[in-house]
PDB file of C-alpha atoms in Angstrom:
ATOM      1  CA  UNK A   1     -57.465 -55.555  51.718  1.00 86.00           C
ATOM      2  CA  UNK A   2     -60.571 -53.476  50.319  1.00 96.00           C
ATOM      3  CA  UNK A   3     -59.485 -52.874  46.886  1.00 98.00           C
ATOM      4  CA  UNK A   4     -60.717 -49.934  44.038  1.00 98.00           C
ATOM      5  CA  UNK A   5     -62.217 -51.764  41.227  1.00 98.00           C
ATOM      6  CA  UNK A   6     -63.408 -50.203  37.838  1.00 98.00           C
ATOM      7  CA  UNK A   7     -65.387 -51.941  35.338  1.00 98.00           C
ATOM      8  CA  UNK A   8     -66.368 -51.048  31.469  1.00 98.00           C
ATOM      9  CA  UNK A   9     -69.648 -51.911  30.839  1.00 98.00           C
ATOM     10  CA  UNK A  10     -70.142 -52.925  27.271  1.00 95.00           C
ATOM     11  CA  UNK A  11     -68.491 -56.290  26.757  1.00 95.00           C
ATOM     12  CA  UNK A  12     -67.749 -56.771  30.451  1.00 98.00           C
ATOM     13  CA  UNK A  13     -70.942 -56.020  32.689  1.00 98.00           C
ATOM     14  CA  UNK A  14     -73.336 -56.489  30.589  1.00 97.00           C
ATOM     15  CA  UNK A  15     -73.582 -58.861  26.791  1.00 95.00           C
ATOM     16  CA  UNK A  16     -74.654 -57.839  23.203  1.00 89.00           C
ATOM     17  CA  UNK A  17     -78.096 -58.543  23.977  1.00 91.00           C
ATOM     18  CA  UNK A  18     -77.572 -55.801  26.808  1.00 94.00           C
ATOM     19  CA  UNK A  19     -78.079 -58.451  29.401  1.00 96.00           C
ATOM     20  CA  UNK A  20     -76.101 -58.202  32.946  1.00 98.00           C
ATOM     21  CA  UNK A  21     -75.244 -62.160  33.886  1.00 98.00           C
ATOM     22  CA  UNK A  22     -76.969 -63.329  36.831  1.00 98.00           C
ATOM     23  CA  UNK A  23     -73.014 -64.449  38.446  1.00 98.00           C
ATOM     24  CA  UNK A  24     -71.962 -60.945  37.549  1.00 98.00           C
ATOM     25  CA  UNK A  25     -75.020 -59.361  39.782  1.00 98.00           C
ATOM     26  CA  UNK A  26     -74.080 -61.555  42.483  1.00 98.00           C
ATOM     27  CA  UNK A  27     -70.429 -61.287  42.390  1.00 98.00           C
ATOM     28  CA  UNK A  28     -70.616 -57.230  42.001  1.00 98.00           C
ATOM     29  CA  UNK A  29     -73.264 -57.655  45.318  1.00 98.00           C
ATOM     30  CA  UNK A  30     -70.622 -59.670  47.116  1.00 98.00           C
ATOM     31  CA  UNK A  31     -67.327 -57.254  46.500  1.00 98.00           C
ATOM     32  CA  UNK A  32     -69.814 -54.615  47.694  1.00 98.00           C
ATOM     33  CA  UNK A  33     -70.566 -56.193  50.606  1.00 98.00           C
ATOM     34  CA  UNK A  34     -67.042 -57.135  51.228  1.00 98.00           C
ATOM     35  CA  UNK A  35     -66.300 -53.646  51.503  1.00 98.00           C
ATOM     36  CA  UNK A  36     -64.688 -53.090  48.068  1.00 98.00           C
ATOM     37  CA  UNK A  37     -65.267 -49.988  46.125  1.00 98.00           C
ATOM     38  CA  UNK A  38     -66.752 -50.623  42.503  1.00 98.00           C
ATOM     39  CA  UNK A  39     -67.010 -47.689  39.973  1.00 98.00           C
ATOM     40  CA  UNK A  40     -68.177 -47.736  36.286  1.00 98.00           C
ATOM     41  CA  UNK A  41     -65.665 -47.053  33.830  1.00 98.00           C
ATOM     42  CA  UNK A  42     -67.244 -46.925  29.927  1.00 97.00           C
ATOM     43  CA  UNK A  43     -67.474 -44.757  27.032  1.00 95.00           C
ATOM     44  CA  UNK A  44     -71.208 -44.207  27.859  1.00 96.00           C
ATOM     45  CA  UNK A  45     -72.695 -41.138  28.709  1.00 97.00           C
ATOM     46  CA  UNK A  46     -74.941 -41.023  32.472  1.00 97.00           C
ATOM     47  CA  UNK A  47     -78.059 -41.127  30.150  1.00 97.00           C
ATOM     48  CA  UNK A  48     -77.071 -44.454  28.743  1.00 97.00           C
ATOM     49  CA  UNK A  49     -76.668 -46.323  31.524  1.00 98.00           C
ATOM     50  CA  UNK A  50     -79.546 -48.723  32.801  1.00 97.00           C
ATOM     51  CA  UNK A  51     -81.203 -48.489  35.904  1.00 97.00           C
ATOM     52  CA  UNK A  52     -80.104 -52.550  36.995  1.00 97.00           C
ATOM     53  CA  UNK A  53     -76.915 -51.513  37.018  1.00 97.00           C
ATOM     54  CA  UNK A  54     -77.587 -48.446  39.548  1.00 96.00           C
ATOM     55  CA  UNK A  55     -79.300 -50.929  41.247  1.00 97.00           C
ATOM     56  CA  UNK A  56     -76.578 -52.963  41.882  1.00 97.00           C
ATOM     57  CA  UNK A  57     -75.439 -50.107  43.898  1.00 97.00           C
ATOM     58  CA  UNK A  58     -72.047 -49.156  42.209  1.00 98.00           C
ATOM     59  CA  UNK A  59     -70.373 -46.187  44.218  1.00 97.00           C
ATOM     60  CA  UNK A  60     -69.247 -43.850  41.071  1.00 97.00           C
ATOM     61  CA  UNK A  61     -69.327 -43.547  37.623  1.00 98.00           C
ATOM     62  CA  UNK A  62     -66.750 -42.218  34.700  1.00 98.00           C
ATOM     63  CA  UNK A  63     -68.199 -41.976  31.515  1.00 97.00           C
ATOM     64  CA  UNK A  64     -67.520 -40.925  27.958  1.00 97.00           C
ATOM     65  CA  UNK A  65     -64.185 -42.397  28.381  1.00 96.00           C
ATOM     66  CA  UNK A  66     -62.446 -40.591  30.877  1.00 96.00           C
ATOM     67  CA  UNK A  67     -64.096 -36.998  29.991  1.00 96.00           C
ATOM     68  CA  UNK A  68     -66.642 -37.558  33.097  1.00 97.00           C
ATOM     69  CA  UNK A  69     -66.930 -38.687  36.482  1.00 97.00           C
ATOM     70  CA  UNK A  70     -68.783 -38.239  39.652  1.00 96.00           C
ATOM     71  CA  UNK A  71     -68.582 -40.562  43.450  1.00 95.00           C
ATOM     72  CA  UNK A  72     -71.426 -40.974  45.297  1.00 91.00           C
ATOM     73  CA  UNK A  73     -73.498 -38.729  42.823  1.00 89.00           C
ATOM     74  CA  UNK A  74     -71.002 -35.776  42.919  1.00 93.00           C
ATOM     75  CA  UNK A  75     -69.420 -34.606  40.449  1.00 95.00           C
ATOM     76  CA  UNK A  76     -65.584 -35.030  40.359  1.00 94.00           C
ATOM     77  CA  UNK A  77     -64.946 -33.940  36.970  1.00 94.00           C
ATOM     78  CA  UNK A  78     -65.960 -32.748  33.541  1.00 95.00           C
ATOM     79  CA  UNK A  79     -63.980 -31.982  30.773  1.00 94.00           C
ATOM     80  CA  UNK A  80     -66.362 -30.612  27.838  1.00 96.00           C
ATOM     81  CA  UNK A  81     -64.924 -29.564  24.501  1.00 96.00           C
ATOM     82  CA  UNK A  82     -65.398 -25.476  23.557  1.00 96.00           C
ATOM     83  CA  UNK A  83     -68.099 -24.694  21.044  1.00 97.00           C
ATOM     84  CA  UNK A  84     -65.747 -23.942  18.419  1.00 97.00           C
ATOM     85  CA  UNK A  85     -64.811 -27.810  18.349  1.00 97.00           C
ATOM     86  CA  UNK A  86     -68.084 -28.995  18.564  1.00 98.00           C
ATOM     87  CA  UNK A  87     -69.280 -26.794  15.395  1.00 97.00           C
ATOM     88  CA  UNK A  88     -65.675 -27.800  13.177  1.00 98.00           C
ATOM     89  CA  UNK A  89     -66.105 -31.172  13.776  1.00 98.00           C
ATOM     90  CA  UNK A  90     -70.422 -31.326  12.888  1.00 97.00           C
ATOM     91  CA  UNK A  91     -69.352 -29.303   9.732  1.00 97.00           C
ATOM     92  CA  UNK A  92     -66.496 -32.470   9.046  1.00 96.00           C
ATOM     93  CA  UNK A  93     -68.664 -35.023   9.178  1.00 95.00           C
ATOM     94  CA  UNK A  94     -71.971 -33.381   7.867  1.00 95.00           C
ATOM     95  CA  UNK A  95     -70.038 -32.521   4.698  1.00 94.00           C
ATOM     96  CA  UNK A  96     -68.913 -36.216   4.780  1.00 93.00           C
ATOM     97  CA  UNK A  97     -72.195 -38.164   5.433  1.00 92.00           C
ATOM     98  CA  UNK A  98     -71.307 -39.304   8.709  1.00 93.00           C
ATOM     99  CA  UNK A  99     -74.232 -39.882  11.351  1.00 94.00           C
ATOM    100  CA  UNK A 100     -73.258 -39.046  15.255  1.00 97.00           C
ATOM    101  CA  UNK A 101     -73.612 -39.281  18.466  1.00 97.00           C
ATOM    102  CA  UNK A 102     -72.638 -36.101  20.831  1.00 98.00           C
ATOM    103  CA  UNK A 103     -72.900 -36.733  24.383  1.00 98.00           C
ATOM    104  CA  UNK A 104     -73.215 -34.107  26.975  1.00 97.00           C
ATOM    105  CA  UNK A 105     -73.356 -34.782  31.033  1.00 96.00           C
ATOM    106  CA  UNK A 106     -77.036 -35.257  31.205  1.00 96.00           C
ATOM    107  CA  UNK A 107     -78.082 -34.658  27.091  1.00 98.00           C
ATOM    108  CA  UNK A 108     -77.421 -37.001  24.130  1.00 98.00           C
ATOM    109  CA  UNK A 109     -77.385 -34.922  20.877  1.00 98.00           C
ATOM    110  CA  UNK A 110     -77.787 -37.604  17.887  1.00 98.00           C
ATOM    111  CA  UNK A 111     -77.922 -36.536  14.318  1.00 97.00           C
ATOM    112  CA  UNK A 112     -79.142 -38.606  10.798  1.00 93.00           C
ATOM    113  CA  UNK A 113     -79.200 -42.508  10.361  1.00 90.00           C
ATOM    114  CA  UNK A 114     -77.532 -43.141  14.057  1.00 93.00           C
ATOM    115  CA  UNK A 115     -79.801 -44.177  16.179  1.00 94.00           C
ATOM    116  CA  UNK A 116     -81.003 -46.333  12.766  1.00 89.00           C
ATOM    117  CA  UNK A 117     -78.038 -48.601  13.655  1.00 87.00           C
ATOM    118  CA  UNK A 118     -79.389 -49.975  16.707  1.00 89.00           C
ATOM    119  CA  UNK A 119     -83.302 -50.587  15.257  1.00 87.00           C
ATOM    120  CA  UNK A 120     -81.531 -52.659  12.350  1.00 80.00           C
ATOM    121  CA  UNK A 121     -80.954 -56.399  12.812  1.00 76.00           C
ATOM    122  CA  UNK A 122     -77.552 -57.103  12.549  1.00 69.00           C
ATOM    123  CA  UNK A 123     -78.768 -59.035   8.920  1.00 68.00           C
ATOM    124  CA  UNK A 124     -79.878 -55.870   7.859  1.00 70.00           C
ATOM    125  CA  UNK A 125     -76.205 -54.041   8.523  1.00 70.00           C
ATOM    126  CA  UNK A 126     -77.183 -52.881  12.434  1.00 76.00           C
ATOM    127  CA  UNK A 127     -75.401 -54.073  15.436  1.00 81.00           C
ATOM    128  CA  UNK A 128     -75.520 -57.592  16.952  1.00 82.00           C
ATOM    129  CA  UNK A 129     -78.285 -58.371  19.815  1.00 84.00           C
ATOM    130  CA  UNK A 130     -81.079 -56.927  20.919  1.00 87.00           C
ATOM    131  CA  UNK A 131     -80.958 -53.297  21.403  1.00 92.00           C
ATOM    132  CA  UNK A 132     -84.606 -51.852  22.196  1.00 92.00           C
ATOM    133  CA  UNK A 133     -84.376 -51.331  25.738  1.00 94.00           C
ATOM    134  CA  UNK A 134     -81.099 -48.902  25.278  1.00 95.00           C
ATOM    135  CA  UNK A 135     -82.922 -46.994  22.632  1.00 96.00           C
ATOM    136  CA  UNK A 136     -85.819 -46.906  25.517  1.00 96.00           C
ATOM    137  CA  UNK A 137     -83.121 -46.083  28.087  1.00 97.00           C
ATOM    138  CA  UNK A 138     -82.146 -43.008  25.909  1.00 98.00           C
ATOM    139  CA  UNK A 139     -84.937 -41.497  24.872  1.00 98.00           C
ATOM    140  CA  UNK A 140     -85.553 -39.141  27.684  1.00 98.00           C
ATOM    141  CA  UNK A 141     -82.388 -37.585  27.238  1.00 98.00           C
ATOM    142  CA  UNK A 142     -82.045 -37.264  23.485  1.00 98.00           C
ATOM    143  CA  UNK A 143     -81.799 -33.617  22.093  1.00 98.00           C
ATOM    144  CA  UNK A 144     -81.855 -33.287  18.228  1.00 97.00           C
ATOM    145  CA  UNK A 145     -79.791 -30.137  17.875  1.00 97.00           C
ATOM    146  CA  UNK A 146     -76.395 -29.280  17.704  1.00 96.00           C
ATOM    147  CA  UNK A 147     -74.841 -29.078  21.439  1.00 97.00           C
ATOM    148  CA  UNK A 148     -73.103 -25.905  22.560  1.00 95.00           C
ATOM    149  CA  UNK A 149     -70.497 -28.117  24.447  1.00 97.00           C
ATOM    150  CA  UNK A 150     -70.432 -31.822  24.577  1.00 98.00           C
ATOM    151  CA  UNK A 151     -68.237 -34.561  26.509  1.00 98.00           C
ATOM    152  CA  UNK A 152     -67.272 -36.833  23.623  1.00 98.00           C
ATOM    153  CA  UNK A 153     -69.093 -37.831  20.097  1.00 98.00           C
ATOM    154  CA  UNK A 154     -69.061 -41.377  18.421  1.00 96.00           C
ATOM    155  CA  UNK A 155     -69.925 -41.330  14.962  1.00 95.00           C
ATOM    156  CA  UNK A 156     -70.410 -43.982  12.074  1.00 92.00           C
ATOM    157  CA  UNK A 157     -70.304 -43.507   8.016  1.00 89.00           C
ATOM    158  CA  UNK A 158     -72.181 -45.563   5.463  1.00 84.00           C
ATOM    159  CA  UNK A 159     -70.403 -48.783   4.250  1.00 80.00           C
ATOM    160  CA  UNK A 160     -70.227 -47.490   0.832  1.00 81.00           C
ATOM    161  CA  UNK A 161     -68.426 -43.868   2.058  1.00 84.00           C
ATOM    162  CA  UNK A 162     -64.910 -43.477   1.124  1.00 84.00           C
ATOM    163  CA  UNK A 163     -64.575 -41.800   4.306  1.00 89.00           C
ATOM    164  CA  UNK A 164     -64.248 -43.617   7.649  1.00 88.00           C
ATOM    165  CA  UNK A 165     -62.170 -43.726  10.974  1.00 90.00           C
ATOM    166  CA  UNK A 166     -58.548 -43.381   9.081  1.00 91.00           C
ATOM    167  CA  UNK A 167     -59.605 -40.283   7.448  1.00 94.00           C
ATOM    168  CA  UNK A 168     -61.285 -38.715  10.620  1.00 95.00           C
ATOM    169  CA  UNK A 169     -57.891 -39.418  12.387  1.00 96.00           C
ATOM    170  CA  UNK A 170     -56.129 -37.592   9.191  1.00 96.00           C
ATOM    171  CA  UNK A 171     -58.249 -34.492   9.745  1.00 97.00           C
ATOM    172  CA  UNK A 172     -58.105 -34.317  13.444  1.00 97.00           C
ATOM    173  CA  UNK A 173     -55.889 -36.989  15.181  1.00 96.00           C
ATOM    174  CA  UNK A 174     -53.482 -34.463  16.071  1.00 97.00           C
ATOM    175  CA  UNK A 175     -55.895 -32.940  17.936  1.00 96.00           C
ATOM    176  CA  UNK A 176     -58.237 -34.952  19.218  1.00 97.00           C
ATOM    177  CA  UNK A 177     -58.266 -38.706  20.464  1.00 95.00           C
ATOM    178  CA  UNK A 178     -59.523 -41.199  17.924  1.00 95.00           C
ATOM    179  CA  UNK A 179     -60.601 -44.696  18.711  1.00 90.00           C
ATOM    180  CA  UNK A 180     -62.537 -47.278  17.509  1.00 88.00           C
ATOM    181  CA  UNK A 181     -65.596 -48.044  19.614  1.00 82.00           C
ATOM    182  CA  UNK A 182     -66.630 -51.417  21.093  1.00 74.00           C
ATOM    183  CA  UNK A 183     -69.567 -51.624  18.426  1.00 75.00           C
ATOM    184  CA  UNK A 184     -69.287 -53.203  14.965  1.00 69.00           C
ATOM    185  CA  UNK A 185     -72.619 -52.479  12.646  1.00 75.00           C
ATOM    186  CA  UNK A 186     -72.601 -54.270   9.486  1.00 73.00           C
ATOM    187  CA  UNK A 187     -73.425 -52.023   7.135  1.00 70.00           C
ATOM    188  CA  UNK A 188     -71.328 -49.217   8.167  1.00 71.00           C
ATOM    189  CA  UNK A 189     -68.059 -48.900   8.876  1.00 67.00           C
ATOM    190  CA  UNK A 190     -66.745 -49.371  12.350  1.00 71.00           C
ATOM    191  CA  UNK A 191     -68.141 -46.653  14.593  1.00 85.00           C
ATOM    192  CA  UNK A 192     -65.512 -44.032  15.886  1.00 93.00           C
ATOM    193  CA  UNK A 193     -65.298 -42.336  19.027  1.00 94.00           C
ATOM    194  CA  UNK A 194     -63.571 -38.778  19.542  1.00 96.00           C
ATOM    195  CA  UNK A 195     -62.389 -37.026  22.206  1.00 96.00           C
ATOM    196  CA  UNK A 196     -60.246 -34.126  23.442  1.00 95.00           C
ATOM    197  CA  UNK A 197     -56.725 -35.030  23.004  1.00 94.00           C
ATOM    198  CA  UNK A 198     -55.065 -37.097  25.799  1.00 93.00           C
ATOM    199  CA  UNK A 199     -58.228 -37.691  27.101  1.00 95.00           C
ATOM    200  CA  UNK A 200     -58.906 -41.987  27.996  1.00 96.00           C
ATOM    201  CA  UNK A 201     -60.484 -44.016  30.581  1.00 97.00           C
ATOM    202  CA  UNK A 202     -56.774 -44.012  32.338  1.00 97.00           C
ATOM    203  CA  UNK A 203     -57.517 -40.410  33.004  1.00 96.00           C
ATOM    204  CA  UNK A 204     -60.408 -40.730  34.681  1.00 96.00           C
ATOM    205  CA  UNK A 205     -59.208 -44.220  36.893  1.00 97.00           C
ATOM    206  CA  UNK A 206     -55.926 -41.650  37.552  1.00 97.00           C
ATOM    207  CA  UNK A 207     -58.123 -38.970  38.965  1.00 95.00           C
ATOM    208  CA  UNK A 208     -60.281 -41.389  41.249  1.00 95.00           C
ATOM    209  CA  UNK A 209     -57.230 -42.749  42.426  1.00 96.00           C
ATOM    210  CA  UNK A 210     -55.829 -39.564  43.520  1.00 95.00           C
ATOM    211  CA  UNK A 211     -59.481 -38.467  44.592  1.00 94.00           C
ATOM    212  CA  UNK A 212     -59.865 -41.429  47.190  1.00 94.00           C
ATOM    213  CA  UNK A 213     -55.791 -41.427  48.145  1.00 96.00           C
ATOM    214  CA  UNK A 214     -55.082 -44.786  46.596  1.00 97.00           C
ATOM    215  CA  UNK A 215     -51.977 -46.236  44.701  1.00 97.00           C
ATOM    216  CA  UNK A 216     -52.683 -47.023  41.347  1.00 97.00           C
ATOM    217  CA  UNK A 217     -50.643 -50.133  41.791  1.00 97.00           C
ATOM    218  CA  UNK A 218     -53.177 -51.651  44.176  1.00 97.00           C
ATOM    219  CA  UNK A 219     -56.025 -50.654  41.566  1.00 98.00           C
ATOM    220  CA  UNK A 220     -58.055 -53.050  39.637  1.00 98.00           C
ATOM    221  CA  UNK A 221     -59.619 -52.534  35.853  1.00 98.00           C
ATOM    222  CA  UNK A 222     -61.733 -54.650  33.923  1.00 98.00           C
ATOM    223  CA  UNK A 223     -62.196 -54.381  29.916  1.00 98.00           C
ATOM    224  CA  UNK A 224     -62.792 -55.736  26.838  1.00 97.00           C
ATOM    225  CA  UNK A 225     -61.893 -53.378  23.628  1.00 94.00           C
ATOM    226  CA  UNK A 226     -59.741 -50.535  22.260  1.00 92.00           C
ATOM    227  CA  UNK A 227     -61.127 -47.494  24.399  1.00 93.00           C
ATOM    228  CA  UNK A 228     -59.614 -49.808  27.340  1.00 96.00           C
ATOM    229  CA  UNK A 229     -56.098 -50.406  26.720  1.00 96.00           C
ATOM    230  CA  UNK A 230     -55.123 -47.020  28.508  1.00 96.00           C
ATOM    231  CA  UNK A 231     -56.991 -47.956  31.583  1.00 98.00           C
ATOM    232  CA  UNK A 232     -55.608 -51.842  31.557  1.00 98.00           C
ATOM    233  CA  UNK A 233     -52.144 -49.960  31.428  1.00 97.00           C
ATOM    234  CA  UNK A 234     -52.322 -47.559  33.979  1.00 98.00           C
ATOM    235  CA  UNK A 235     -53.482 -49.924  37.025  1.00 98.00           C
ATOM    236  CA  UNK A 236     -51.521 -52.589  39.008  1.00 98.00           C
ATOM    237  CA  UNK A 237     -54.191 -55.441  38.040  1.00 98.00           C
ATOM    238  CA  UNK A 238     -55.691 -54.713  34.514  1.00 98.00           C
ATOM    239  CA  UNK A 239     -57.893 -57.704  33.206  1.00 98.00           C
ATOM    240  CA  UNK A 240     -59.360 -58.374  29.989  1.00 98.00           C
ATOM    241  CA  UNK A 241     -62.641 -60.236  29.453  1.00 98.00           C
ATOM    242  CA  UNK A 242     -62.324 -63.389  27.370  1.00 98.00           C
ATOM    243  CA  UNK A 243     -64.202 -61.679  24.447  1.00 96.00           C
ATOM    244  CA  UNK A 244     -61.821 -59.228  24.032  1.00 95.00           C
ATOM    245  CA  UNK A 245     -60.869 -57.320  21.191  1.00 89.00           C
ATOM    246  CA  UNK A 246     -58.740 -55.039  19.168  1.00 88.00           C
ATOM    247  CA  UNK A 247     -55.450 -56.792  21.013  1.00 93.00           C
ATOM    248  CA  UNK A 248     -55.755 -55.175  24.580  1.00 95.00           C
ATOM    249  CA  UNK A 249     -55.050 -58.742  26.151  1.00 96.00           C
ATOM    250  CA  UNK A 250     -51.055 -57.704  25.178  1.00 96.00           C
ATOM    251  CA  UNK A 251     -51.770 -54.651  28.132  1.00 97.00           C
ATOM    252  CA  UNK A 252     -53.638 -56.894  30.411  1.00 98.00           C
ATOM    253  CA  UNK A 253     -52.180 -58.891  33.687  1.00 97.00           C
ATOM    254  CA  UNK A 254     -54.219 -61.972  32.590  1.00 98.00           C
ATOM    255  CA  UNK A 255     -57.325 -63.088  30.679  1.00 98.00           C
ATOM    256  CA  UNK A 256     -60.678 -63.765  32.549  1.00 98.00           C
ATOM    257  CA  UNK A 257     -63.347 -66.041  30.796  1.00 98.00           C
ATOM    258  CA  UNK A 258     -66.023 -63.992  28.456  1.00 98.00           C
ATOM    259  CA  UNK A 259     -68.839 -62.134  29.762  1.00 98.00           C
ATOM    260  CA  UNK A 260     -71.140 -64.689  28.711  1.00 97.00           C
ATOM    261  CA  UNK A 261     -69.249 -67.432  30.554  1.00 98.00           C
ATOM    262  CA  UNK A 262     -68.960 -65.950  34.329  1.00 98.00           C
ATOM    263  CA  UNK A 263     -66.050 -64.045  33.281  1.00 98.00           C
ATOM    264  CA  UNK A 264     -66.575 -61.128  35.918  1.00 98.00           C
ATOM    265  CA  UNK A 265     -67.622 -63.559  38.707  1.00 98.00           C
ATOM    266  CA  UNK A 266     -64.336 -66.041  37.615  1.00 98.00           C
ATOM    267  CA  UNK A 267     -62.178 -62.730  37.709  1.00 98.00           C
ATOM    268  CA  UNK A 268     -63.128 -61.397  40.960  1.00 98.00           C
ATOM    269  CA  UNK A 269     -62.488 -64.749  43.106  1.00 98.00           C
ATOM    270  CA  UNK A 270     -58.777 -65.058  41.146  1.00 98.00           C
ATOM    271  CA  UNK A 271     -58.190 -61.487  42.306  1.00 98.00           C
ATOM    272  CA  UNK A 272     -59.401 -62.784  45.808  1.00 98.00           C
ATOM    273  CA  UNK A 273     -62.093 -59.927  46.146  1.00 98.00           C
ATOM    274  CA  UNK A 274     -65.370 -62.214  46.568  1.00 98.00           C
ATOM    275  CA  UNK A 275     -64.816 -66.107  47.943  1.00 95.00           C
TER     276      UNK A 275
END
C-alpha cells in the first residue's frame, strides 16, 4: 500500500547541529522509490528550509505550521494574517522588549536581538548546535521591515523580562494560537510561536489529505515537540521521535528511537514503508 507520509523537520529530519542522518537520507530515498508520498510538515517558513532536503526530492511542503502549503511546487494554500494583526501584535511585543521573527511565503521579516540567538553559543544563552549554515540559508530572504501580511511570527523575550509566553497567551490566546516552539535558547525565555487561531500542522496534513483523496486514517506523521501534537492526533499512525518533548508521546501511536539514533530509518521499516 503506497502510504502519505509527513515529516517535521526540526527534531525529526534533521539534529541540533542542523545535520540530516545519513539512514534518514537513505530511508526517505527508499519510501520514495517505493512509491510513497513524503511531504514536509514544520513550523518553518520555504526560506528556511535547506537545499539537501529538496534534494532528497520530497513531493510537498507545509510550513509555518499549517498556515502554508504547496505539492509539487504549487501552491495549495495560504492563510496570511490581515495587516491590522500584524501591526497590534509588533506594537505588543515592541512595547514589551520582545525580538521576532515574521514569516511571509517567500520573505522572513526579523526584528532586534533575534537572529542574535542563533550566532550565540548555547554557553553564552543561544541555542544548542551549530547554527551558521541556517543563518546562511536565510539570508537571501530576510527583510528588516515590518510585513504588510505575514504567515506566522515566533518571537523570544530576554531572560530577565517579566514578560514571556504566558503573558503573550493572556493578551492574545483567545485569538490567536500560542505555542511553544521546538527551540530552547538559554538566555531567553522559551521562544513562542503565534498563529491565526485554529490554525496547526493538523490543518495543513487535513487539507493534503483531502487534496490527494486519502483517508486520514491511512496517513502517517512524524514529530517531535509541542507544535506537533495536533498533527500526531489527527492521522491514523502518528509517531514521535525518541527525543521528544513537551509530552506529545501521550498523542502518539508509538515511540521511534531519536533522530540521532536512526529514529526515522527504525520508524519507517516498523511502519513497513522501506524493507
Amino acid at each position: 500500500m503506497k502510504r502519505l507520509v509527513f515529516l517535521d523537520v526540526d527534531g525529526t529530519l534533521i539534529n541540533g547541529n542542523q545535520e540530516i542522518p545519513g539512514s534518514a537520507r537513505a530511508a526517505i530515498r527508499e519510501a520514495l522509490a517505493a512509491g510513497h508520498t513524503l511531504i514536509i510538515c514544520t513550523g518553518r517558513a520555504k526560506p528556511e528550509i535547506y537545499p539537501f532536503l529538496w534534494d532528497l526530492g520530497f513531493q510537498g511542503f507545509i510550513g509555518c505550521n499549517g498556515a502554508y502549503g504547496d505539492l509539487g511546487g504549487e501552491r495549495i494554500f495560504a492563510d496570511l494574517m490581515p495587516a491590522s494583526d500584524v501591526s497590534e501584535i509588533c506594537s505588543w511585543l515592541e512595547e514589551n522588549g520582545a525580538a521576532w521573527l515574521w514569516q511571509g511565503t517567500d520573505t522572513l521579516y526579523p526584528h532586534g536581538f533575534f537572529l542574535d540567538v542563533f550566532k550565540q553559543d548555547e554557553s553564552e544563552g543561544g541555542v544548542s548546535g551549530d547554527w551558521s549554515g541556517f543563518l546562511r540559508q536565510i539570508e537571501p530572504a530576510l527583510d528588516w521591515s515590518v510585513p504588510e501580511r505575514a504567515l506566522k511570527v515566533t518571537f523570544v523575550f530576554p531572560k530577565d523580562s517579566p514578560v514571556g509566553m504566558a503573558e503573550a497567551v493572556e493578551r492574545f490566546g483567545d485569538r490567536f494560537c500560542i505555542l511553544p516552539g521546538s527551540l530552547v535558547p538559554g538566555g531567553f525565555h522559551d521562544m513562542s510561536e503565534l498563529t491565526a487561531k485554529g490554525m496547526s500542522k493538523a490543518v495543513g496534513v487535513k487539507a493534503f489529505a483531502k487534496h490527494l483523496g486519502v483517508d486520514l486514517s491511512d496517513v502517517i506523521a512524524f514529530g517531535d515537540s509541542a507544535n506537533d501534537r495536533e498533527m500526531l492526533e489527527a492521522v491514523g499512525h502518528g509517531i514521535a521521535m525518541g527525543n521528544h518533548r513537551d509530552g506529545i508521546e501521550e498523542v502518539a501511536a508509538w515511540t521511534t528511537r531519536s533522530v540521532d539514533d536512526d529514529g526515522l530509518a527504525f520508524g519507517f521499516r516498523e511502519l513497513g514503508l522501506i524493507k
